[in-house]
Coordinates of C-alpha atoms in Angstrom, one line a residue:
Chain A
M66 CA -2.7 -2.9 43.8
T67 CA -2.4 -3.3 47.5
G68 CA 0.3 -2.5 49.9
P69 CA 2.8 -5.2 51.1
L70 CA 1.4 -5.5 54.6
V71 CA -2.2 -5.1 54.0
R72 CA -3.2 -8.8 54.4
L73 CA -0.8 -9.8 57.0
Q74 CA -3.4 -10.3 59.6
S75 CA -6.6 -12.0 58.8
S76 CA -9.5 -12.5 61.2
Q77 CA -8.3 -15.9 62.0
R78 CA -5.1 -14.4 63.5
R79 CA -6.7 -12.5 66.2
V80 CA -4.9 -12.9 69.5
S81 CA -6.1 -15.7 71.7
L82 CA -7.0 -14.9 75.2
A83 CA -5.7 -18.2 76.5
P84 CA -2.6 -16.8 78.2
V85 CA -4.8 -14.4 80.1
F86 CA -6.9 -17.4 81.3
E87 CA -3.7 -19.1 82.4
Q88 CA -2.5 -16.1 84.3
R89 CA -5.7 -15.6 86.1
R90 CA -6.0 -19.2 87.3
R91 CA -5.3 -19.5 90.9
W92 CA -5.5 -22.0 93.6
T93 CA -8.7 -22.2 95.5
A94 CA -9.0 -22.3 99.3
S95 CA -11.0 -25.5 99.3
A96 CA -8.4 -27.4 97.2
A97 CA -5.6 -26.1 99.4
C98 CA -7.6 -27.2 102.5
V99 CA -7.8 -30.7 101.2
R100 CA -4.0 -30.7 100.7
L101 CA -3.5 -29.4 104.2
V102 CA -5.5 -32.3 105.6
Q103 CA -3.3 -34.7 103.6
V104 CA -0.1 -33.1 105.1
L105 CA -1.5 -33.3 108.6
A106 CA -2.6 -36.9 108.2
G107 CA 0.8 -37.8 106.7
T108 CA 2.6 -36.1 109.6
A109 CA 0.4 -38.1 112.1
V110 CA 1.2 -41.4 110.2
L111 CA 4.9 -40.4 110.4
L112 CA 4.9 -39.6 114.1
L113 CA 2.6 -42.2 115.6
P114 CA 4.9 -45.2 115.3
S115 CA 7.2 -45.5 118.4
R116 CA 10.4 -46.1 116.5
H117 CA 11.5 -44.8 113.1
I118 CA 13.5 -46.5 110.4
V119 CA 15.2 -44.0 108.1
I120 CA 14.4 -45.8 104.8
V121 CA 10.7 -46.1 105.8
V122 CA 10.6 -42.5 106.9
V123 CA 12.0 -41.4 103.6
L124 CA 9.6 -43.6 101.7
L125 CA 6.7 -42.1 103.7
V126 CA 7.8 -38.5 103.3
V127 CA 8.3 -39.0 99.5
G128 CA 4.9 -40.7 99.3
V129 CA 3.1 -38.0 101.2
V130 CA 4.8 -35.2 99.1
A131 CA 3.9 -37.1 95.9
A132 CA 0.3 -37.6 97.1
V133 CA 0.0 -33.9 97.8
V134 CA 1.6 -32.7 94.6
S135 CA 0.1 -35.3 92.3
P136 CA -2.7 -37.1 94.1
A137 CA -4.1 -38.8 91.0
R138 CA -0.9 -40.8 90.6
N139 CA 0.7 -43.5 92.7
G140 CA 2.1 -41.3 95.5
Q141 CA -0.8 -42.5 97.7
A142 CA 0.4 -46.1 97.4
A143 CA 3.9 -45.1 98.4
A144 CA 2.6 -43.1 101.4
L145 CA 0.4 -46.0 102.6
L146 CA 3.2 -48.5 102.1
G147 CA 5.6 -46.3 104.0
G148 CA 3.1 -45.8 106.8
V149 CA 2.2 -49.5 107.2
L150 CA 5.9 -50.6 107.0
G151 CA 6.8 -48.0 109.6
W152 CA 4.0 -49.2 111.9
L153 CA 4.9 -52.9 111.4
F154 CA 8.6 -52.5 112.3
S155 CA 8.3 -49.8 115.0
D156 CA 7.4 -52.3 117.7
G157 CA 9.0 -55.4 116.0
L158 CA 7.0 -58.0 114.1
A159 CA 5.6 -59.5 117.2
G160 CA 5.0 -56.1 119.0
S161 CA 1.8 -55.1 120.6
P162 CA 1.3 -51.4 120.5
S163 CA -1.2 -49.7 122.9
L164 CA -4.8 -49.4 121.8
P165 CA -5.0 -45.6 121.7
R166 CA -2.0 -45.5 119.4
V167 CA -3.5 -48.2 117.2
L168 CA -6.8 -46.3 116.9
M169 CA -5.1 -43.0 116.2
F170 CA -2.9 -44.6 113.6
A171 CA -5.8 -46.3 111.9
V172 CA -7.7 -43.0 111.7
A173 CA -4.6 -41.1 110.5
L174 CA -4.0 -43.7 107.8
F175 CA -7.6 -43.6 106.7
V176 CA -7.6 -39.8 106.6
L177 CA -4.5 -39.8 104.5
H178 CA -6.0 -42.3 102.1
D179 CA -9.4 -40.6 102.0
S180 CA -8.0 -37.0 101.6
T181 CA -5.7 -38.2 98.8
S182 CA -8.7 -39.7 97.0
L183 CA -10.5 -36.4 97.4
A184 CA -7.4 -34.4 96.3
A185 CA -7.2 -36.5 93.2
A186 CA -10.8 -35.3 92.3
V187 CA -10.2 -31.7 93.2
P188 CA -7.5 -30.0 91.2
M189 CA -5.9 -26.9 92.8
T190 CA -7.9 -24.6 90.6
C191 CA -11.2 -26.3 91.3
Q192 CA -13.8 -24.7 93.4
L193 CA -15.1 -27.4 95.7
R194 CA -18.7 -26.6 96.6
P195 CA -19.6 -26.9 100.3
E196 CA -22.3 -29.5 99.8
A197 CA -19.8 -31.7 98.0
M198 CA -17.3 -31.3 100.8
L199 CA -19.9 -32.0 103.5
G200 CA -21.2 -35.1 101.6
W201 CA -17.7 -36.5 101.4
L202 CA -17.1 -35.9 105.1
R203 CA -20.4 -37.5 106.0
R204 CA -19.5 -40.7 104.0
S205 CA -16.0 -40.7 105.6
L206 CA -17.5 -40.5 109.1
L207 CA -19.9 -43.2 108.3
A208 CA -17.0 -45.5 107.2
L209 CA -15.2 -44.6 110.4
L210 CA -18.2 -45.4 112.5
G211 CA -18.6 -48.8 110.8
A212 CA -15.0 -49.5 111.2
G213 CA -15.2 -48.5 114.8
L214 CA -18.0 -51.0 115.4
L215 CA -16.1 -53.8 113.7
A216 CA -13.0 -52.9 115.7
A217 CA -15.0 -53.0 118.9
I218 CA -16.2 -56.5 118.0
T219 CA -12.7 -57.6 117.2
L220 CA -11.3 -56.2 120.4
G221 CA -14.2 -57.6 122.3
V222 CA -13.6 -61.1 121.1
G223 CA -9.9 -60.6 121.8
A224 CA -10.7 -59.6 125.3
I225 CA -12.9 -62.6 125.8
V226 CA -10.3 -65.1 124.8
Q227 CA -7.6 -63.1 126.7
G228 CA -4.7 -64.1 124.6
S229 CA -5.3 -67.8 124.7
T230 CA -5.0 -69.6 121.4
S231 CA -7.9 -71.5 120.0
A232 CA -7.8 -73.3 116.7
P233 CA -11.6 -72.9 115.9
L234 CA -11.3 -69.2 116.7
Q235 CA -8.4 -68.8 114.4
L236 CA -10.2 -70.6 111.7
V237 CA -13.3 -68.3 112.2
G238 CA -11.0 -65.2 112.1
S239 CA -9.3 -66.4 109.0
A240 CA -12.6 -67.2 107.3
G241 CA -13.9 -63.8 108.2
V242 CA -10.8 -62.1 106.7
L243 CA -11.1 -64.2 103.6
A244 CA -14.8 -63.4 103.4
L245 CA -14.1 -59.7 103.6
L246 CA -11.5 -60.0 100.8
G247 CA -13.9 -62.0 98.7
V248 CA -16.6 -59.4 99.1
T249 CA -14.2 -56.6 98.2
A250 CA -13.0 -58.6 95.1
W251 CA -16.6 -59.2 94.1
L252 CA -17.5 -55.6 94.4
Y253 CA -14.4 -54.6 92.5
T254 CA -15.1 -56.9 89.6
R255 CA -18.8 -55.9 89.6
S256 CA -17.9 -52.2 89.4
L257 CA -15.6 -52.8 86.4
R258 CA -18.3 -54.7 84.6
S259 CA -20.6 -51.7 84.3
Chain B
V202 CA -30.3 -29.8 78.3
S203 CA -28.2 -32.8 77.8
E204 CA -28.5 -36.2 79.2
S205 CA -25.3 -38.1 79.5
P206 CA -25.2 -41.7 78.5
R207 CA -24.1 -44.6 80.7
V208 CA -20.4 -44.3 80.9
G209 CA -17.5 -46.7 81.5
W210 CA -16.0 -46.3 85.0
L211 CA -12.3 -46.7 85.6
P212 CA -10.5 -47.6 88.9
T213 CA -8.4 -44.8 90.3
P214 CA -5.0 -45.3 92.0
A215 CA -6.8 -44.9 95.3
L216 CA -8.7 -48.1 94.6
S217 CA -5.4 -50.0 93.9
S218 CA -3.9 -48.7 97.2
A219 CA -7.1 -49.5 99.1
L220 CA -7.2 -53.1 97.7
A221 CA -3.5 -53.6 98.6
V222 CA -4.1 -52.5 102.2
I223 CA -7.3 -54.6 102.4
A224 CA -5.5 -57.7 101.0
C225 CA -2.2 -57.5 102.9
L226 CA -3.0 -56.2 106.4
P227 CA -5.6 -58.8 107.4
L228 CA -3.4 -61.6 106.1
L229 CA -0.5 -60.2 108.0
A230 CA -2.7 -59.8 111.1
V231 CA -3.5 -63.5 111.0
A232 CA 0.0 -64.6 110.1
L233 CA 1.7 -62.4 112.8
S234 CA -1.1 -62.7 115.4
R235 CA -1.4 -58.9 115.4
P236 CA -5.0 -57.8 115.6
D237 CA -3.8 -54.1 115.5
L238 CA -3.1 -54.6 111.8
L239 CA -6.6 -55.7 111.2
I240 CA -8.0 -52.7 113.1
I241 CA -5.7 -50.4 111.0
A242 CA -7.1 -51.9 107.8
L243 CA -10.8 -51.7 108.9
P244 CA -11.6 -48.0 108.1
I245 CA -10.2 -48.3 104.6
L246 CA -11.9 -51.7 104.1
V247 CA -15.3 -50.4 105.3
S248 CA -15.1 -47.3 103.2
T249 CA -14.2 -49.3 100.1
V250 CA -17.0 -51.8 100.7
I251 CA -19.6 -49.1 101.3
G252 CA -18.3 -47.0 98.4
L253 CA -18.4 -49.9 95.9
F254 CA -21.7 -51.1 97.1
T255 CA -23.5 -47.7 96.8
R256 CA -21.7 -46.5 93.7
A257 CA -23.3 -44.7 90.8
Y258 CA -23.5 -45.9 87.2
R259 CA -24.9 -42.9 85.3
L260 CA -23.9 -39.3 84.9
P261 CA -26.4 -36.6 85.6
K262 CA -28.4 -34.4 83.2
V263 CA -26.7 -31.0 82.6
A264 CA -28.6 -27.9 81.8
L265 CA -27.4 -24.3 81.3
E266 CA -29.3 -21.1 81.4
V267 CA -27.8 -17.8 80.5
A268 CA -29.3 -14.8 82.3
A269 CA -28.8 -12.4 79.4
G270 CA -28.3 -13.5 75.8
T271 CA -27.2 -10.1 74.6
L272 CA -24.3 -8.2 76.2
L273 CA -22.2 -5.2 75.5
E274 CA -18.5 -5.5 75.3
G275 CA -17.0 -5.9 78.7
E276 CA -20.3 -6.7 80.4
S277 CA -20.8 -9.9 82.3
T278 CA -23.7 -12.2 82.8
T279 CA -24.5 -15.2 84.9
V280 CA -24.8 -18.8 83.7
R281 CA -26.9 -21.1 85.9
W282 CA -25.9 -24.8 85.9
Q283 CA -28.6 -27.3 86.7
L284 CA -27.6 -30.8 87.4
S285 CA -30.1 -33.6 88.1
G286 CA -29.4 -37.3 88.4
T287 CA -30.9 -40.4 89.6
E288 CA -27.9 -41.7 91.5
Q289 CA -25.6 -40.3 94.1
L290 CA -22.4 -38.9 92.7
D291 CA -19.7 -38.2 95.2
L292 CA -18.0 -35.5 93.1
L293 CA -18.6 -34.1 89.7
Q294 CA -15.9 -31.9 88.1
L295 CA -17.1 -29.6 85.4
R296 CA -14.9 -27.8 82.9
P297 CA -16.9 -25.6 80.6
N298 CA -15.5 -25.0 77.2
T299 CA -16.0 -21.5 75.9
E300 CA -15.8 -20.4 72.2
G301 CA -15.7 -17.0 70.8
W302 CA -15.4 -13.8 72.8
I303 CA -16.5 -14.9 76.2
E304 CA -14.6 -16.2 79.1
L305 CA -15.3 -17.4 82.6
A306 CA -15.0 -14.4 84.8
D307 CA -12.9 -16.1 87.5
G308 CA -10.2 -17.2 85.0
G309 CA -11.7 -20.5 83.9
A310 CA -11.6 -22.4 87.2
Q311 CA -13.2 -25.8 87.3
F312 CA -16.2 -26.6 89.6
C313 CA -16.6 -29.6 91.8
T314 CA -20.0 -30.4 93.1
T315 CA -22.1 -33.3 94.1
V316 CA -25.3 -34.7 92.7
S317 CA -27.9 -36.3 94.9
P318 CA -30.7 -38.4 93.5
G319 CA -34.0 -36.6 93.0
R320 CA -32.5 -33.2 93.7
I321 CA -31.5 -30.5 91.3
T322 CA -28.2 -29.0 92.1
E323 CA -28.0 -25.4 90.9
F324 CA -25.2 -23.0 91.0
D325 CA -24.2 -19.8 89.1
F326 CA -21.0 -18.7 87.6
P327 CA -20.2 -15.4 86.0
L328 CA -19.4 -15.1 82.3
L329 CA -17.6 -12.2 80.9
S330 CA -17.7 -10.8 77.3
T331 CA -14.4 -9.7 76.0
R332 CA -15.1 -8.3 72.6
W333 CA -18.0 -7.7 70.2
G334 CA -19.1 -10.8 68.3
R335 CA -20.5 -14.0 69.5
G336 CA -19.6 -16.4 72.2
Q337 CA -20.9 -19.7 73.3
L338 CA -20.5 -22.5 75.7
D339 CA -20.5 -25.5 73.5
R340 CA -19.3 -28.4 75.6
V341 CA -18.7 -29.2 79.2
A342 CA -16.1 -31.8 80.1
L343 CA -17.3 -33.9 83.1
T344 CA -15.2 -36.0 85.4
A345 CA -17.4 -37.9 87.8
Y346 CA -16.1 -39.7 90.9
T347 CA -18.1 -42.4 92.8
A348 CA -17.3 -44.9 95.5
Q349 CA -15.6 -42.3 97.6
G350 CA -13.2 -41.4 94.8
L351 CA -12.3 -45.0 93.9
L352 CA -13.9 -45.0 90.5
R353 CA -14.0 -42.3 87.9
A354 CA -15.6 -41.6 84.6
D355 CA -14.8 -38.9 81.9
A356 CA -17.3 -37.6 79.5
S357 CA -17.8 -34.6 77.2
V358 CA -21.4 -33.4 77.2
P359 CA -22.7 -31.0 74.5
V360 CA -24.5 -28.0 75.8
L361 CA -25.4 -24.8 74.0
A362 CA -25.5 -21.4 75.5
S363 CA -25.0 -18.6 73.0
V364 CA -24.3 -15.0 73.9
R365 CA -24.5 -12.1 71.4
I366 CA -21.9 -9.3 72.3
L367 CA -22.8 -6.0 70.8
P368 CA -20.1 -3.4 70.1
L369 CA -19.5 -0.8 72.7
R370 CA -21.0 2.4 71.3
E371 CA -19.5 5.7 72.4
G372 CA -22.1 8.3 72.9
F373 CA -22.2 9.6 69.4
T374 CA -24.0 12.8 68.3
A375 CA -23.8 14.8 65.1
T376 CA -25.2 18.0 63.8
D377 CA -28.6 17.8 62.2
A378 CA -27.1 19.2 59.0
V379 CA -27.1 16.7 56.3
P380 CA -26.3 17.3 52.7
R381 CA -29.5 16.1 51.2
A382 CA -32.5 15.8 53.5
A383 CA -35.2 14.0 51.6
G384 CA -38.1 11.7 52.4
V385 CA -41.3 12.8 54.1
V386 CA -40.7 13.6 57.7
G387 CA -37.7 13.8 59.9
L388 CA -35.5 16.1 62.0
H389 CA -33.1 17.4 59.4
R390 CA -33.6 20.8 57.8
S391 CA -34.1 20.4 54.1
R392 CA -33.6 22.9 51.4
R393 CA -37.3 22.8 50.5
V394 CA -39.8 25.3 51.9
G395 CA -42.6 23.7 53.9
D396 CA -43.8 23.0 57.4
G397 CA -40.9 23.2 59.8
V398 CA -39.3 25.3 62.4
D399 CA -36.3 26.9 60.7
L400 CA -36.9 30.3 59.1
A401 CA -36.6 30.4 55.3
G402 CA -37.9 34.0 54.8
V403 CA -40.9 36.2 54.6
R404 CA -42.9 36.3 51.4
P405 CA -46.2 37.8 50.2
F406 CA -49.4 35.8 51.0
V407 CA -50.6 33.5 48.2
A408 CA -53.7 31.5 48.0
G409 CA -53.3 28.2 50.0
D410 CA -51.1 29.6 52.7
R411 CA -52.2 28.8 56.2
L412 CA -53.5 31.7 58.2
R413 CA -51.4 30.9 61.2
R414 CA -48.3 31.5 59.0
I415 CA -49.2 35.2 58.5
N416 CA -46.5 37.5 59.8
W417 CA -48.5 40.2 61.3
P418 CA -45.8 42.8 62.0
V419 CA -44.5 42.7 58.4
S420 CA -48.1 42.7 57.1
T421 CA -49.0 45.8 59.2
R422 CA -45.9 47.6 58.2
T423 CA -46.2 46.9 54.4
G424 CA -49.9 47.0 54.2
Q425 CA -49.9 43.7 52.4
L426 CA -50.3 40.2 53.9
H427 CA -47.0 38.4 54.3
V428 CA -46.4 34.9 55.6
T429 CA -43.4 33.4 57.3
A430 CA -41.8 30.7 55.2
T431 CA -40.0 27.8 56.9
Q432 CA -37.8 25.0 55.7
S433 CA -39.4 21.7 55.9
D434 CA -37.9 19.0 58.2
R435 CA -37.1 15.8 56.3
D436 CA -35.3 12.6 57.1
T437 CA -32.3 11.4 55.2
E438 CA -30.8 8.2 54.1
V439 CA -27.4 7.2 55.5
V440 CA -25.5 4.4 54.0
L441 CA -22.6 3.1 56.1
V442 CA -19.9 1.5 53.9
L443 CA -17.7 -0.8 55.8
D444 CA -14.3 -1.5 54.3
S445 CA -13.6 -4.9 55.7
T446 CA -11.3 -5.9 52.8
V447 CA -8.4 -5.8 55.2
E448 CA -7.8 -6.0 58.9
L449 CA -4.8 -4.7 60.7
G450 CA -4.0 -4.5 64.4
E451 CA -4.6 -6.8 67.3
S452 CA -8.1 -7.2 68.6
T453 CA -7.9 -7.8 72.3
G454 CA -11.2 -6.7 73.6
A455 CA -12.9 -3.6 74.8
D456 CA -10.1 -2.6 77.2
G457 CA -7.3 -3.7 75.0
T458 CA -6.0 -2.8 71.5
S459 CA -8.3 -2.5 68.6
S460 CA -8.0 -3.6 65.0
T461 CA -9.2 -1.7 62.0
I462 CA -12.4 -3.8 62.0
D463 CA -13.0 -3.2 65.7
L464 CA -12.9 0.5 65.1
A465 CA -15.1 0.2 62.0
V466 CA -17.7 -1.9 63.9
R467 CA -17.8 0.3 67.0
S468 CA -18.1 3.5 65.0
A469 CA -20.6 2.1 62.6
A470 CA -22.8 0.9 65.5
A471 CA -22.6 4.4 67.1
I472 CA -23.4 6.2 63.9
A473 CA -26.2 3.9 63.0
E474 CA -27.8 4.2 66.4
H475 CA -27.6 8.0 66.3
Y476 CA -29.3 8.4 62.9
L477 CA -31.9 5.7 63.6
R478 CA -32.9 7.4 66.8
N479 CA -33.4 10.6 64.8
G480 CA -35.8 8.7 62.5
D481 CA -33.5 8.5 59.6
R482 CA -33.1 5.6 57.3
V483 CA -29.8 3.7 57.7
G484 CA -28.4 1.0 55.5
V485 CA -25.1 -0.9 55.5
L486 CA -22.8 -2.1 52.8
D487 CA -20.1 -4.5 53.8
L488 CA -17.5 -4.4 51.1
S489 CA -16.4 -8.0 51.8
R490 CA -20.0 -9.1 51.0
P491 CA -21.0 -6.6 48.4
G492 CA -23.9 -8.7 47.1
R493 CA -25.7 -8.6 50.4
P494 CA -26.2 -4.9 51.4
I495 CA -28.7 -4.1 54.2
R496 CA -31.3 -1.9 52.6
S497 CA -31.9 1.5 54.3
R498 CA -34.8 1.4 56.7
S499 CA -35.7 3.3 59.8
G500 CA -36.7 2.1 63.2
R501 CA -35.4 0.1 66.1
G502 CA -35.8 -3.2 64.2
Q503 CA -33.3 -1.9 61.7
L504 CA -30.7 -1.4 64.4
D505 CA -31.0 -5.1 65.4
V506 CA -30.6 -6.1 61.7
L507 CA -27.5 -3.9 61.4
M508 CA -26.0 -5.2 64.6
E509 CA -26.4 -8.8 63.3
L510 CA -24.4 -7.9 60.3
L511 CA -21.8 -6.1 62.3
L512 CA -21.3 -9.1 64.5
E513 CA -20.6 -11.3 61.5
L514 CA -18.0 -8.8 60.0
R515 CA -14.8 -10.5 58.9
A516 CA -12.0 -9.4 56.7
S517 CA -12.2 -10.7 53.2
P518 CA -10.4 -9.4 50.0
I519 CA -12.5 -8.1 47.1
T520 CA -11.8 -6.9 43.5
G521 CA -12.0 -3.3 42.5
Q522 CA -14.8 -4.0 40.1
A523 CA -16.9 -5.6 42.8
V524 CA -16.4 -2.5 45.0
E525 CA -17.4 -0.1 42.2
R526 CA -20.5 -2.2 41.4
A527 CA -21.5 -2.3 45.0
L528 CA -21.0 1.5 45.5
A529 CA -22.9 2.3 42.3
R530 CA -26.1 0.8 43.8
I531 CA -26.2 3.4 46.5
R532 CA -29.0 6.0 45.9
P533 CA -27.8 9.4 44.7
N534 CA -29.3 11.3 47.6
A535 CA -27.9 9.2 50.3
L536 CA -25.2 10.4 52.7
V537 CA -22.4 7.8 52.4
I538 CA -20.2 7.4 55.4
V539 CA -17.3 5.1 54.6
L540 CA -15.5 3.5 57.5
S541 CA -12.1 2.5 56.1
P542 CA -8.4 2.3 57.1
L543 CA -7.7 3.5 53.5
L544 CA -5.1 0.9 52.7
T545 CA -6.3 -0.5 49.5
E546 CA -6.2 1.3 46.2
E547 CA -9.4 -0.5 44.9
V548 CA -11.5 1.0 47.6
A549 CA -9.9 4.5 47.3
T550 CA -10.4 4.5 43.5
A551 CA -14.0 3.5 43.8
L552 CA -14.7 6.2 46.4
A553 CA -13.0 8.8 44.3
G554 CA -15.3 7.8 41.4
L555 CA -18.3 8.2 43.7
A556 CA -17.2 11.6 44.8
R557 CA -16.7 12.7 41.1
A558 CA -20.3 11.6 40.5
G559 CA -21.4 14.3 43.0
R560 CA -22.3 11.9 45.9
S561 CA -22.0 13.1 49.5
I562 CA -19.2 11.0 51.0
V563 CA -17.5 11.2 54.4
I564 CA -14.7 8.8 55.1
V565 CA -14.0 7.9 58.7
D566 CA -10.4 6.7 59.1
T567 CA -10.4 3.5 61.1
L568 CA -6.6 2.9 61.2
P569 CA -5.8 2.7 65.0
G570 CA -3.2 5.1 66.3
S571 CA -0.7 2.5 67.2
I572 CA -0.3 -0.9 65.6
E573 CA 2.0 -3.6 66.7
L574 CA 3.3 -5.2 63.6
P575 CA 3.8 -8.9 63.3
R576 CA 7.6 -9.1 62.6
H577 CA 8.3 -11.4 59.6
S578 CA 11.8 -10.2 58.7
D579 CA 14.1 -7.3 58.9
W580 CA 12.2 -5.6 56.1
T581 CA 8.9 -5.5 58.0
E582 CA 9.5 -2.0 59.3
V583 CA 10.5 -0.7 55.9
A584 CA 7.5 -2.4 54.2
W585 CA 5.2 -0.8 56.8
Q586 CA 6.7 2.6 56.1
L587 CA 6.1 2.1 52.4
Q588 CA 2.6 1.1 53.2
M589 CA 2.0 4.3 55.1
L590 CA 3.5 6.3 52.2
H591 CA 1.1 4.5 49.9
R592 CA -1.8 5.3 52.3
D593 CA -0.7 9.0 52.4
N594 CA -0.9 9.1 48.6
L595 CA -4.4 7.6 48.7
I596 CA -5.6 10.1 51.3
G597 CA -4.0 12.9 49.2
G598 CA -5.8 11.7 46.1
L599 CA -9.1 11.5 47.8
S600 CA -8.8 14.9 49.4
G601 CA -8.0 16.2 45.9
H602 CA -11.4 14.9 44.9
G603 CA -13.0 16.8 47.8
V604 CA -13.7 13.8 49.9
P605 CA -13.5 14.7 53.6
I606 CA -11.5 12.3 55.8
V607 CA -11.9 12.4 59.5
A608 CA -10.5 10.3 62.3
W609 CA -13.0 8.6 64.6
L610 CA -13.2 10.6 67.8
G611 CA -16.6 9.7 69.1
A612 CA -19.2 12.4 69.7
G613 CA -19.1 15.2 67.2
S614 CA -16.5 13.6 64.9
L615 CA -18.5 14.3 61.8
D616 CA -20.0 17.7 62.7
A617 CA -17.6 19.9 60.8
V618 CA -17.6 17.7 57.6
L619 CA -21.4 17.4 57.6
R620 CA -21.8 21.1 57.8
N621 CA -19.3 21.6 55.0
L622 CA -21.1 18.9 52.9
S623 CA -24.4 20.6 53.5
R624 CA -23.0 23.9 52.3
T625 CA -21.5 22.3 49.3
A626 CA -24.7 20.5 48.4
A627 CA -26.7 23.7 48.8
A628 CA -24.3 25.8 46.6
P629 CA -25.4 26.6 43.1
R630 CA -23.8 24.5 40.4
A631 CA -22.7 25.4 37.0
L632 CA -24.5 23.5 34.2
R633 CA -22.4 22.5 31.3

């Protein structure tokens, strides 16, 4: 005969250490750093337009907060939409903002987009190794350099024509834009095929 | 080493956002004659094009190497990751899955690294053992990002890194007195006269005595040759009987609370190590597996064999008949050390029978001092008190049969009872 409580605990009922794991999890400095860059870029995107529309500002702030808190979801889309709308309406639809502001806004918008992509890949508890961070930065700088080169060409052509309208030039510009869109679409479909 | 297959890549929300910007802003730039919108879209466009053009298709090979395959409870070791791939991966997130009594020392954080073609990425992370037993890293969940985070792929890669965690043995020592020293050589004083160190007496010289044994002072005084007789040193056979028929208490690791089986394993390991170091033969009988006893042997190899058994110890009920049959197979001269919480009548009855048969038995009580009971109803506390009364009865009955019961207190726990057993074994017996 055995006592009433003898077999209450079998070996399968040993206490799991999972709660201890959870308690000891903590945010890492590298992941927090990525979020900080997001916030700074979002702030720049918010402040660079010359005029602010309340609805657009709210959309942008909500988007940035969502992108920081949950970067793997669609907060990034809201942040980018808010930023672009804010820029579009700040000087009116036919406005012509100054070149430094355009460049700074372009860089800020790109950094917001890029840092949110990185944040989506780096959870708060993730230790981002330095070589991964440096590799990411290197590729971002390369993209910025390429974009800067293309921007210089665009602005150079703009300076040559000096505001005069030209039907062939407009056609070439439109064809160039369509070509870029086509290349992107082709790369996108190619990437999904693999 | 594990090679990941070609995996399916999925677009991330970042890709949707980037495509929306790339599609809308240039069109708006043309429609509104605002080149600034095109310039704003350019960095995202260039980044997307470069990313998609140079993207990866395959995941890397993952290899693990554990610095130490055998640990003591609470010790840590280092696991080295080796990642090698043929394509550039922007980010690779690794989430190792541990099983058993090991954990990642930093609380299970994930790791994000990059993989470059033709290069082996290496990094270490500490692995902590929490309790005796086994632990292993069996799988690692990978999330790979390419095209500057625009595409992602998830995979679970099997890896295998096992760690054996030995019970933490307190420094256990015991007196060299054992009830029945037998065998050929050893460190325990036997009752037989022979070559040894301990004095047995002085007796007249007989043919065959060694000359160096002559006791010259006594011989001179008595005028007749006398020799010094010593007791021979022999080894002994120790059989550890593990009562794993029940388990009570929470097992939370070396620094936490212990269950009955934890105490049994740790004390058995310490006792076995002590006697094996002294050259004795030690065997183990696990009552939950009575058909597979570890035969008594000496030497360091035997300690490894015993540890393997201890690491596999699990609670499993057993019938009283099986207990009696298993105990009956123990040799009559062996010192039987039973590690038991003394909660089952089957075991207590069988041990009482063994004691009646004149065997030398010591019971080490493995019931922890404080046990947090799983509360099932209002009657749990009462049931536990009844159980303790039942245990007291069993202990009283065993004591009545002359079986010494001691609590496990580490070094010297068994000294007093071993001396008493030696005296009892050496005492003359009445023959009926």
